[in-house]
Each structure stands twice: as structure tokens, then as C-alpha cells.
Amino acid sequence: EDQVTQSPEALRLQEGESSSLNCSYTVSGLRGLFWYRQDPGKGPEFLFTLYSAGEEKEKERLKATLTKKESFLHITAPKPEDSATYLCAVQDTDSWGKLQFGAGTQVVVTP
Amino acid sequence: DGGITQSPKYLFRKEGQNVTLSCEQNLNHDAMYWYRQDPGQGLRLIYYSQIVNDFQKGDIAEGYSVSREKKESFPLTVTSAQKNPTAFYLCASSILLTKGNQPQHFGDGTRLSIL
């Protein structure tokens, strides 16, 4: 069965203090790995799709990377507006149409 | 602006009552999905639909029902058979998956509570 595990569960950062979030997964075959940002009381907002090991995507202070067993979301010099829960989801080649989500990492950036 | 509209934002259910959550999209997406989100857990798939008048059960379909009479609309009914309905419900849509690894886009959710 597909599994997606995110760590840490929560992360508290000072403004400007860079860090990384981890998403480890077990799937029979990876079709795609997705990162989302979710603010309290809102739906997830799409950030990145990664398809194959070695791929990297960047958006402002966020950079996502992918290996065969895990993905990292690097937050460089974060600002308070980067505070959110970051969700990782995988799409398996065998489970057509479904995304398997991790429980998320809650990030708080203080001034 | 294109997007997904969920209503109502908050909903309260009495014991023995069925309630229906609305989801409308104007993105011209073929596929639509319903997820349930509980604290400390990942999103879990309830139902999904790839085309009008067709839908499939997800991982936690018991106690829920859906319909897909129009491409733009995918309402979810939480029936009285769902004994633990309190959760945040999210609707999503995407381009039909046979066209590649397209991301799902989400509405802003409905929070359902028991009275």
C-alpha cells in the first residue's frame, strides 16, 4: 500500500532562518509528486509537481527536490507570510486517479 | 476568475439528518474529487468522478453519496449513516488524468459539525 510520511510535524523558524521539510514515500511506481501550501480554513494551494528523481522546481523562497524515495521542500530565508501547512501528495502509476497525501508539516515563521 | 466554489462554508447537521455540500467549478475540468480532512491526518479521498454521470468510490465512501449530472457540479451528500461526519470537506478538480500528471486544484472547503 502507498504511504506518504512528512517530517517534522511542526517547525518553528525565525525570519531568515532557512530549513527543509521532508516527504518520504513508498509507491510501486511514481507518476508524480505534488507539493501544496494550506492556510488555516482554506483549501490547499498547488505549488509544484515533480516527476522524476533529480528534478528540481523553484518558486520565490521555495525549492522542491526529488529522489527515488523522498522529496524535500527547502525554504530559504523565510518570511512570516511563509507560515502555513505544507502538504505532500504522490500519484502512483497503479492507482489511477488517486492522490495519497501526507499529514503535512505546519510551519510558523516569527519576525 | 476561474476556480472552485464550495458552499456553505460552515454547516451543522442534526442527528439522523442528511446534508448536501455544494461544489461548482468553472475551470472546464473533467475530473472532480471529494476529500475529508481531519486534524493530524492527510486528506482522504471519498469519491471521484472522471466524466458526467460516472463516479467511483474512494478510500472512505461509506456514509456518503455523490452525483455528477453536469460537468461543472459535483455535490456530496453526507448521510445519517456517516456516524462521525465532523470534518473539513474539500472539493478538487483536475484535467482528465489520461492527459498527464496534472495537479488537482482545490476549493476553500466546508466545515461540517454535529449539533
PDB file of N, CA, C and O in Angstrom, chain A residues 8-72:
ATOM      1  N   PRO A   8       9.387  17.387   9.743  1.00  0.00           N
ATOM      2  CA  PRO A   8       8.738  17.164  11.034  1.00  0.00           C
ATOM      3  C   PRO A   8       7.247  17.484  10.956  1.00  0.00           C
ATOM      4  O   PRO A   8       6.772  17.987   9.947  1.00  0.00           O
ATOM      5  N   GLU A   9       6.513  17.193  12.037  1.00  0.00           N
ATOM      6  CA  GLU A   9       5.096  17.538  12.067  1.00  0.00           C
ATOM      7  C   GLU A   9       4.915  19.043  12.162  1.00  0.00           C
ATOM      8  O   GLU A   9       3.966  19.606  11.619  1.00  0.00           O
ATOM      9  N   ALA A  10       5.804  19.701  12.894  1.00  0.00           N
ATOM     10  CA  ALA A  10       5.726  21.148  13.072  1.00  0.00           C
ATOM     11  C   ALA A  10       7.130  21.725  13.091  1.00  0.00           C
ATOM     12  O   ALA A  10       8.079  21.057  13.508  1.00  0.00           O
ATOM     13  N   LEU A  11       7.248  22.968  12.633  1.00  0.00           N
ATOM     14  CA  LEU A  11       8.554  23.612  12.524  1.00  0.00           C
ATOM     15  C   LEU A  11       8.378  25.092  12.834  1.00  0.00           C
ATOM     16  O   LEU A  11       7.533  25.758  12.231  1.00  0.00           O
ATOM     17  N   ARG A  12       9.164  25.575  13.784  1.00  0.00           N
ATOM     18  CA  ARG A  12       9.101  26.994  14.143  1.00  0.00           C
ATOM     19  C   ARG A  12      10.432  27.633  13.748  1.00  0.00           C
ATOM     20  O   ARG A  12      11.492  27.180  14.182  1.00  0.00           O
ATOM     21  N   LEU A  13      10.376  28.658  12.922  1.00  0.00           N
ATOM     22  CA  LEU A  13      11.581  29.298  12.386  1.00  0.00           C
ATOM     23  C   LEU A  13      11.583  30.780  12.692  1.00  0.00           C
ATOM     24  O   LEU A  13      10.524  31.421  12.734  1.00  0.00           O
ATOM     25  N   GLN A  14      12.774  31.312  12.864  1.00  0.00           N
ATOM     26  CA  GLN A  14      12.943  32.765  12.906  1.00  0.00           C
ATOM     27  C   GLN A  14      12.974  33.271  11.472  1.00  0.00           C
ATOM     28  O   GLN A  14      13.436  32.560  10.561  1.00  0.00           O
ATOM     29  N   GLU A  15      12.506  34.459  11.273  1.00  0.00           N
ATOM     30  CA  GLU A  15      12.576  35.067   9.939  1.00  0.00           C
ATOM     31  C   GLU A  15      14.023  35.041   9.450  1.00  0.00           C
ATOM     32  O   GLU A  15      14.938  35.423  10.186  1.00  0.00           O
ATOM     33  N   GLY A  16      14.221  34.533   8.224  1.00  0.00           N
ATOM     34  CA  GLY A  16      15.560  34.443   7.660  1.00  0.00           C
ATOM     35  C   GLY A  16      16.291  33.134   7.931  1.00  0.00           C
ATOM     36  O   GLY A  16      17.343  32.879   7.342  1.00  0.00           O
ATOM     37  N   GLU A  17      15.717  32.282   8.796  1.00  0.00           N
ATOM     38  CA  GLU A  17      16.355  31.013   9.157  1.00  0.00           C
ATOM     39  C   GLU A  17      15.914  29.924   8.186  1.00  0.00           C
ATOM     40  O   GLU A  17      14.807  29.386   8.272  1.00  0.00           O
ATOM     41  N   SER A  18      16.763  29.540   7.269  1.00  0.00           N
ATOM     42  CA  SER A  18      16.427  28.548   6.243  1.00  0.00           C
ATOM     43  C   SER A  18      16.287  27.153   6.845  1.00  0.00           C
ATOM     44  O   SER A  18      16.943  26.820   7.836  1.00  0.00           O
ATOM     45  N   SER A  19      15.437  26.332   6.222  1.00  0.00           N
ATOM     46  CA  SER A  19      15.225  24.969   6.701  1.00  0.00           C
ATOM     47  C   SER A  19      14.636  24.118   5.587  1.00  0.00           C
ATOM     48  O   SER A  19      14.336  24.624   4.494  1.00  0.00           O
ATOM     49  N   SER A  20      14.487  22.820   5.865  1.00  0.00           N
ATOM     50  CA  SER A  20      13.944  21.886   4.879  1.00  0.00           C
ATOM     51  C   SER A  20      12.868  21.007   5.493  1.00  0.00           C
ATOM     52  O   SER A  20      12.966  20.611   6.658  1.00  0.00           O
ATOM     53  N   LEU A  21      11.849  20.709   4.692  1.00  0.00           N
ATOM     54  CA  LEU A  21      10.804  19.773   5.062  1.00  0.00           C
ATOM     55  C   LEU A  21      11.008  18.497   4.254  1.00  0.00           C
ATOM     56  O   LEU A  21      11.423  18.552   3.095  1.00  0.00           O
ATOM     57  N   ASN A  22      10.652  17.364   4.871  1.00  0.00           N
ATOM     58  CA  ASN A  22      10.864  16.086   4.215  1.00  0.00           C
ATOM     59  C   ASN A  22       9.550  15.385   3.909  1.00  0.00           C
ATOM     60  O   ASN A  22       8.590  15.456   4.679  1.00  0.00           O
ATOM     61  N   CYS A  23       9.499  14.725   2.763  1.00  0.00           N
ATOM     62  CA  CYS A  23       8.361  13.885   2.387  1.00  0.00           C
ATOM     63  C   CYS A  23       8.930  12.566   1.876  1.00  0.00           C
ATOM     64  O   CYS A  23       9.537  12.531   0.802  1.00  0.00           O
ATOM     65  N   SER A  24       8.752  11.501   2.640  1.00  0.00           N
ATOM     66  CA  SER A  24       9.229  10.189   2.181  1.00  0.00           C
ATOM     67  C   SER A  24       8.028   9.364   1.733  1.00  0.00           C
ATOM     68  O   SER A  24       6.937   9.475   2.297  1.00  0.00           O
ATOM     69  N   TYR A  25       8.227   8.553   0.707  1.00  0.00           N
ATOM     70  CA  TYR A  25       7.096   7.834   0.124  1.00  0.00           C
ATOM     71  C   TYR A  25       7.494   6.428  -0.290  1.00  0.00           C
ATOM     72  O   TYR A  25       8.657   6.147  -0.598  1.00  0.00           O
ATOM     73  N   THR A  26       6.502   5.548  -0.286  1.00  0.00           N
ATOM     74  CA  THR A  26       6.680   4.207  -0.836  1.00  0.00           C
ATOM     75  C   THR A  26       5.529   3.963  -1.799  1.00  0.00           C
ATOM     76  O   THR A  26       4.363   3.967  -1.417  1.00  0.00           O
ATOM     77  N   VAL A  27       5.867   3.806  -3.047  1.00  0.00           N
ATOM     78  CA  VAL A  27       4.889   3.508  -4.089  1.00  0.00           C
ATOM     79  C   VAL A  27       5.499   2.488  -5.033  1.00  0.00           C
ATOM     80  O   VAL A  27       6.709   2.374  -5.140  1.00  0.00           O
ATOM     81  N   SER A  28       4.634   1.763  -5.734  1.00  0.00           N
ATOM     82  CA  SER A  28       5.130   0.766  -6.684  1.00  0.00           C
ATOM     83  C   SER A  28       5.755   1.448  -7.893  1.00  0.00           C
ATOM     84  O   SER A  28       6.729   0.979  -8.455  1.00  0.00           O
ATOM     85  N   GLY A  29       5.192   2.575  -8.282  1.00  0.00           N
ATOM     86  CA  GLY A  29       5.747   3.350  -9.383  1.00  0.00           C
ATOM     87  C   GLY A  29       5.239   4.769  -9.264  1.00  0.00           C
ATOM     88  O   GLY A  29       4.041   4.988  -9.126  1.00  0.00           O
ATOM     89  N   LEU A  30       6.142   5.733  -9.322  1.00  0.00           N
ATOM     90  CA  LEU A  30       5.733   7.129  -9.089  1.00  0.00           C
ATOM     91  C   LEU A  30       5.333   7.776 -10.403  1.00  0.00           C
ATOM     92  O   LEU A  30       6.105   7.842 -11.357  1.00  0.00           O
ATOM     93  N   ARG A  31       4.110   8.285 -10.408  1.00  0.00           N
ATOM     94  CA  ARG A  31       3.637   9.025 -11.581  1.00  0.00           C
ATOM     95  C   ARG A  31       3.929  10.523 -11.393  1.00  0.00           C
ATOM     96  O   ARG A  31       4.199  11.231 -12.350  1.00  0.00           O
ATOM     97  N   GLY A  32       3.832  10.975 -10.154  1.00  0.00           N
ATOM     98  CA  GLY A  32       4.099  12.384  -9.872  1.00  0.00           C
ATOM     99  C   GLY A  32       4.041  12.641  -8.382  1.00  0.00           C
ATOM    100  O   GLY A  32       3.349  11.926  -7.654  1.00  0.00           O
ATOM    101  N   LEU A  33       4.809  13.641  -7.919  1.00  0.00           N
ATOM    102  CA  LEU A  33       4.775  14.061  -6.517  1.00  0.00           C
ATOM    103  C   LEU A  33       4.410  15.532  -6.503  1.00  0.00           C
ATOM    104  O   LEU A  33       4.967  16.326  -7.267  1.00  0.00           O
ATOM    105  N   PHE A  34       3.457  15.881  -5.653  1.00  0.00           N
ATOM    106  CA  PHE A  34       2.902  17.230  -5.631  1.00  0.00           C
ATOM    107  C   PHE A  34       3.120  17.873  -4.264  1.00  0.00           C
ATOM    108  O   PHE A  34       2.941  17.229  -3.235  1.00  0.00           O
ATOM    109  N   TRP A  35       3.474  19.163  -4.276  1.00  0.00           N
ATOM    110  CA  TRP A  35       3.544  19.949  -3.044  1.00  0.00           C
ATOM    111  C   TRP A  35       2.440  21.003  -3.074  1.00  0.00           C
ATOM    112  O   TRP A  35       2.212  21.664  -4.091  1.00  0.00           O
ATOM    113  N   TYR A  36       1.785  21.149  -1.904  1.00  0.00           N
ATOM    114  CA  TYR A  36       0.744  22.149  -1.731  1.00  0.00           C
ATOM    115  C   TYR A  36       1.025  22.955  -0.476  1.00  0.00           C
ATOM    116  O   TYR A  36       1.645  22.465   0.476  1.00  0.00           O
ATOM    117  N   ARG A  37       0.494  24.166  -0.446  1.00  0.00           N
ATOM    118  CA  ARG A  37       0.512  25.019   0.741  1.00  0.00           C
ATOM    119  C   ARG A  37      -0.933  25.190   1.188  1.00  0.00           C
ATOM    120  O   ARG A  37      -1.827  25.438   0.365  1.00  0.00           O
ATOM    121  N   GLN A  38      -1.199  25.070   2.508  1.00  0.00           N
ATOM    122  CA  GLN A  38      -2.548  25.255   3.009  1.00  0.00           C
ATOM    123  C   GLN A  38      -2.535  26.244   4.167  1.00  0.00           C
ATOM    124  O   GLN A  38      -1.854  26.036   5.166  1.00  0.00           O
ATOM    125  N   ASP A  39      -3.325  27.308   4.033  1.00  0.00           N
ATOM    126  CA  ASP A  39      -3.510  28.276   5.105  1.00  0.00           C
ATOM    127  C   ASP A  39      -4.718  27.854   5.940  1.00  0.00           C
ATOM    128  O   ASP A  39      -5.627  27.173   5.433  1.00  0.00           O
ATOM    129  N   PRO A  40      -4.786  28.275   7.214  1.00  0.00           N
ATOM    130  CA  PRO A  40      -5.900  27.859   8.090  1.00  0.00           C
ATOM    131  C   PRO A  40      -7.256  28.207   7.494  1.00  0.00           C
ATOM    132  O   PRO A  40      -7.474  29.326   7.031  1.00  0.00           O
ATOM    133  N   GLY A  41      -8.162  27.231   7.487  1.00  0.00           N
ATOM    134  CA  GLY A  41      -9.511  27.459   7.000  1.00  0.00           C
ATOM    135  C   GLY A  41      -9.630  27.585   5.496  1.00  0.00           C
ATOM    136  O   GLY A  41     -10.694  27.961   4.986  1.00  0.00           O
ATOM    137  N   LYS A  42      -8.570  27.271   4.769  1.00  0.00           N
ATOM    138  CA  LYS A  42      -8.565  27.375   3.304  1.00  0.00           C
ATOM    139  C   LYS A  42      -8.246  26.031   2.676  1.00  0.00           C
ATOM    140  O   LYS A  42      -7.768  25.110   3.340  1.00  0.00           O
ATOM    141  N   GLY A  43      -8.494  25.926   1.362  1.00  0.00           N
ATOM    142  CA  GLY A  43      -8.107  24.732   0.645  1.00  0.00           C
ATOM    143  C   GLY A  43      -6.635  24.772   0.262  1.00  0.00           C
ATOM    144  O   GLY A  43      -6.018  25.841   0.222  1.00  0.00           O
ATOM    145  N   PRO A  44      -6.029  23.617  -0.015  1.00  0.00           N
ATOM    146  CA  PRO A  44      -4.628  23.580  -0.434  1.00  0.00           C
ATOM    147  C   PRO A  44      -4.414  24.338  -1.739  1.00  0.00           C
ATOM    148  O   PRO A  44      -5.241  24.277  -2.651  1.00  0.00           O
ATOM    149  N   GLU A  45      -3.274  25.019  -1.801  1.00  0.00           N
ATOM    150  CA  GLU A  45      -2.877  25.769  -2.993  1.00  0.00           C
ATOM    151  C   GLU A  45      -1.700  25.056  -3.639  1.00  0.00           C
ATOM    152  O   GLU A  45      -0.678  24.799  -2.999  1.00  0.00           O
ATOM    153  N   PHE A  46      -1.833  24.739  -4.913  1.00  0.00           N
ATOM    154  CA  PHE A  46      -0.792  23.985  -5.625  1.00  0.00           C
ATOM    155  C   PHE A  46       0.497  24.785  -5.731  1.00  0.00           C
ATOM    156  O   PHE A  46       0.497  25.970  -6.062  1.00  0.00           O
ATOM    157  N   LEU A  47       1.637  24.106  -5.445  1.00  0.00           N
ATOM    158  CA  LEU A  47       2.953  24.725  -5.571  1.00  0.00           C
ATOM    159  C   LEU A  47       3.766  24.115  -6.712  1.00  0.00           C
ATOM    160  O   LEU A  47       4.180  24.817  -7.623  1.00  0.00           O
ATOM    161  N   PHE A  48       4.047  22.792  -6.627  1.00  0.00           N
ATOM    162  CA  PHE A  48       4.943  22.141  -7.578  1.00  0.00           C
ATOM    163  C   PHE A  48       4.471  20.731  -7.916  1.00  0.00           C
ATOM    164  O   PHE A  48       3.844  20.081  -7.102  1.00  0.00           O
ATOM    165  N   THR A  49       4.870  20.279  -9.116  1.00  0.00           N
ATOM    166  CA  THR A  49       4.822  18.867  -9.474  1.00  0.00           C
ATOM    167  C   THR A  49       6.224  18.416  -9.831  1.00  0.00           C
ATOM    168  O   THR A  49       6.930  19.103 -10.578  1.00  0.00           O
ATOM    169  N   LEU A  50       6.637  17.258  -9.304  1.00  0.00           N
ATOM    170  CA  LEU A  50       7.928  16.655  -9.635  1.00  0.00           C
ATOM    171  C   LEU A  50       7.655  15.271 -10.208  1.00  0.00           C
ATOM    172  O   LEU A  50       6.801  14.544  -9.688  1.00  0.00           O
ATOM    173  N   TYR A  51       8.382  14.899 -11.264  1.00  0.00           N
ATOM    174  CA  TYR A  51       8.081  13.658 -11.955  1.00  0.00           C
ATOM    175  C   TYR A  51       9.156  12.595 -11.805  1.00  0.00           C
ATOM    176  O   TYR A  51       8.836  11.401 -11.781  1.00  0.00           O
ATOM    177  N   SER A  52      10.433  13.004 -11.743  1.00  0.00           N
ATOM    178  CA  SER A  52      11.490  12.002 -11.748  1.00  0.00           C
ATOM    179  C   SER A  52      12.637  12.431 -10.846  1.00  0.00           C
ATOM    180  O   SER A  52      12.858  13.632 -10.599  1.00  0.00           O
ATOM    181  N   ALA A  53      13.374  11.421 -10.351  1.00  0.00           N
ATOM    182  CA  ALA A  53      14.493  11.665  -9.440  1.00  0.00           C
ATOM    183  C   ALA A  53      15.496  12.618 -10.077  1.00  0.00           C
ATOM    184  O   ALA A  53      15.808  12.520 -11.265  1.00  0.00           O
ATOM    185  N   GLY A  54      15.949  13.562  -9.263  1.00  0.00           N
ATOM    186  CA  GLY A  54      16.905  14.556  -9.740  1.00  0.00           C
ATOM    187  C   GLY A  54      16.260  15.861 -10.167  1.00  0.00           C
ATOM    188  O   GLY A  54      16.938  16.875 -10.350  1.00  0.00           O
ATOM    189  N   GLU A  55      14.953  15.858 -10.297  1.00  0.00           N
ATOM    190  CA  GLU A  55      14.244  17.056 -10.740  1.00  0.00           C
ATOM    191  C   GLU A  55      14.155  18.072  -9.611  1.00  0.00           C
ATOM    192  O   GLU A  55      14.045  17.713  -8.444  1.00  0.00           O
ATOM    193  N   GLU A  56      14.220  19.363  -9.960  1.00  0.00           N
ATOM    194  CA  GLU A  56      14.089  20.460  -9.002  1.00  0.00           C
ATOM    195  C   GLU A  56      13.145  21.511  -9.567  1.00  0.00           C
ATOM    196  O   GLU A  56      13.132  21.751 -10.774  1.00  0.00           O
ATOM    197  N   LYS A  57      12.362  22.141  -8.688  1.00  0.00           N
ATOM    198  CA  LYS A  57      11.489  23.243  -9.083  1.00  0.00           C
ATOM    199  C   LYS A  57      11.631  24.359  -8.044  1.00  0.00           C
ATOM    200  O   LYS A  57      11.794  24.082  -6.855  1.00  0.00           O
ATOM    201  N   GLU A  58      11.551  25.600  -8.490  1.00  0.00           N
ATOM    202  CA  GLU A  58      11.693  26.743  -7.577  1.00  0.00           C
ATOM    203  C   GLU A  58      10.573  27.745  -7.770  1.00  0.00           C
ATOM    204  O   GLU A  58      10.065  27.944  -8.886  1.00  0.00           O
ATOM    205  N   LYS A  59      10.196  28.382  -6.654  1.00  0.00           N
ATOM    206  CA  LYS A  59       9.211  29.463  -6.697  1.00  0.00           C
ATOM    207  C   LYS A  59       9.484  30.375  -5.514  1.00  0.00           C
ATOM    208  O   LYS A  59       9.296  29.982  -4.368  1.00  0.00           O
ATOM    209  N   GLU A  60       9.967  31.548  -5.808  1.00  0.00           N
ATOM    210  CA  GLU A  60      10.322  32.539  -4.785  1.00  0.00           C
ATOM    211  C   GLU A  60      11.283  31.907  -3.776  1.00  0.00           C
ATOM    212  O   GLU A  60      12.385  31.493  -4.140  1.00  0.00           O
ATOM    213  N   ARG A  61      10.907  31.794  -2.501  1.00  0.00           N
ATOM    214  CA  ARG A  61      11.816  31.268  -1.481  1.00  0.00           C
ATOM    215  C   ARG A  61      11.719  29.744  -1.324  1.00  0.00           C
ATOM    216  O   ARG A  61      12.370  29.170  -0.441  1.00  0.00           O
ATOM    217  N   LEU A  62      10.928  29.106  -2.142  1.00  0.00           N
ATOM    218  CA  LEU A  62      10.703  27.662  -2.053  1.00  0.00           C
ATOM    219  C   LEU A  62      11.410  26.926  -3.183  1.00  0.00           C
ATOM    220  O   LEU A  62      11.380  27.361  -4.335  1.00  0.00           O
ATOM    221  N   LYS A  63      12.005  25.789  -2.817  1.00  0.00           N
ATOM    222  CA  LYS A  63      12.643  24.922  -3.806  1.00  0.00           C
ATOM    223  C   LYS A  63      12.340  23.487  -3.444  1.00  0.00           C
ATOM    224  O   LYS A  63      12.582  23.055  -2.316  1.00  0.00           O
ATOM    225  N   ALA A  64      11.794  22.731  -4.404  1.00  0.00           N
ATOM    226  CA  ALA A  64      11.448  21.340  -4.191  1.00  0.00           C
ATOM    227  C   ALA A  64      12.392  20.450  -4.979  1.00  0.00           C
ATOM    228  O   ALA A  64      12.716  20.745  -6.133  1.00  0.00           O
ATOM    229  N   THR A  65      12.840  19.354  -4.331  1.00  0.00           N
ATOM    230  CA  THR A  65      13.723  18.393  -4.973  1.00  0.00           C
ATOM    231  C   THR A  65      13.152  17.001  -4.786  1.00  0.00           C
ATOM    232  O   THR A  65      12.352  16.749  -3.875  1.00  0.00           O
ATOM    233  N   LEU A  66      13.576  16.077  -5.655  1.00  0.00           N
ATOM    234  CA  LEU A  66      13.030  14.719  -5.626  1.00  0.00           C
ATOM    235  C   LEU A  66      14.136  13.689  -5.793  1.00  0.00           C
ATOM    236  O   LEU A  66      14.998  13.818  -6.667  1.00  0.00           O
ATOM    237  N   THR A  67      14.114  12.650  -4.916  1.00  0.00           N
ATOM    238  CA  THR A  67      14.954  11.468  -5.103  1.00  0.00           C
ATOM    239  C   THR A  67      14.027  10.273  -5.295  1.00  0.00           C
ATOM    240  O   THR A  67      12.803  10.434  -5.332  1.00  0.00           O
ATOM    241  N   LYS A  68      14.584   9.083  -5.339  1.00  0.00           N
ATOM    242  CA  LYS A  68      13.751   7.905  -5.590  1.00  0.00           C
ATOM    243  C   LYS A  68      12.858   7.544  -4.405  1.00  0.00           C
ATOM    244  O   LYS A  68      11.866   6.829  -4.558  1.00  0.00           O
ATOM    245  N   LYS A  69      13.199   8.049  -3.214  1.00  0.00           N
ATOM    246  CA  LYS A  69      12.431   7.660  -2.034  1.00  0.00           C
ATOM    247  C   LYS A  69      11.873   8.844  -1.247  1.00  0.00           C
ATOM    248  O   LYS A  69      11.084   8.652  -0.326  1.00  0.00           O
ATOM    249  N   GLU A  70      12.288  10.068  -1.586  1.00  0.00           N
ATOM    250  CA  GLU A  70      11.824  11.213  -0.817  1.00  0.00           C
ATOM    251  C   GLU A  70      11.933  12.513  -1.604  1.00  0.00           C
ATOM    252  O   GLU A  70      12.623  12.592  -2.626  1.00  0.00           O
ATOM    253  N   SER A  71      11.230  13.501  -1.073  1.00  0.00           N
ATOM    254  CA  SER A  71      11.286  14.843  -1.641  1.00  0.00           C
ATOM    255  C   SER A  71      11.538  15.812  -0.493  1.00  0.00           C
ATOM    256  O   SER A  71      11.117  15.578   0.643  1.00  0.00           O
ATOM    257  N   PHE A  72      12.232  16.890  -0.825  1.00  0.00           N
ATOM    258  CA  PHE A  72      12.494  17.933   0.153  1.00  0.00           C
ATOM    259  C   PHE A  72      11.913  19.241  -0.354  1.00  0.00           C
ATOM    260  O   PHE A  72      11.978  19.545  -1.552  1.00  0.00           O
TER     261      PHE A  72
END
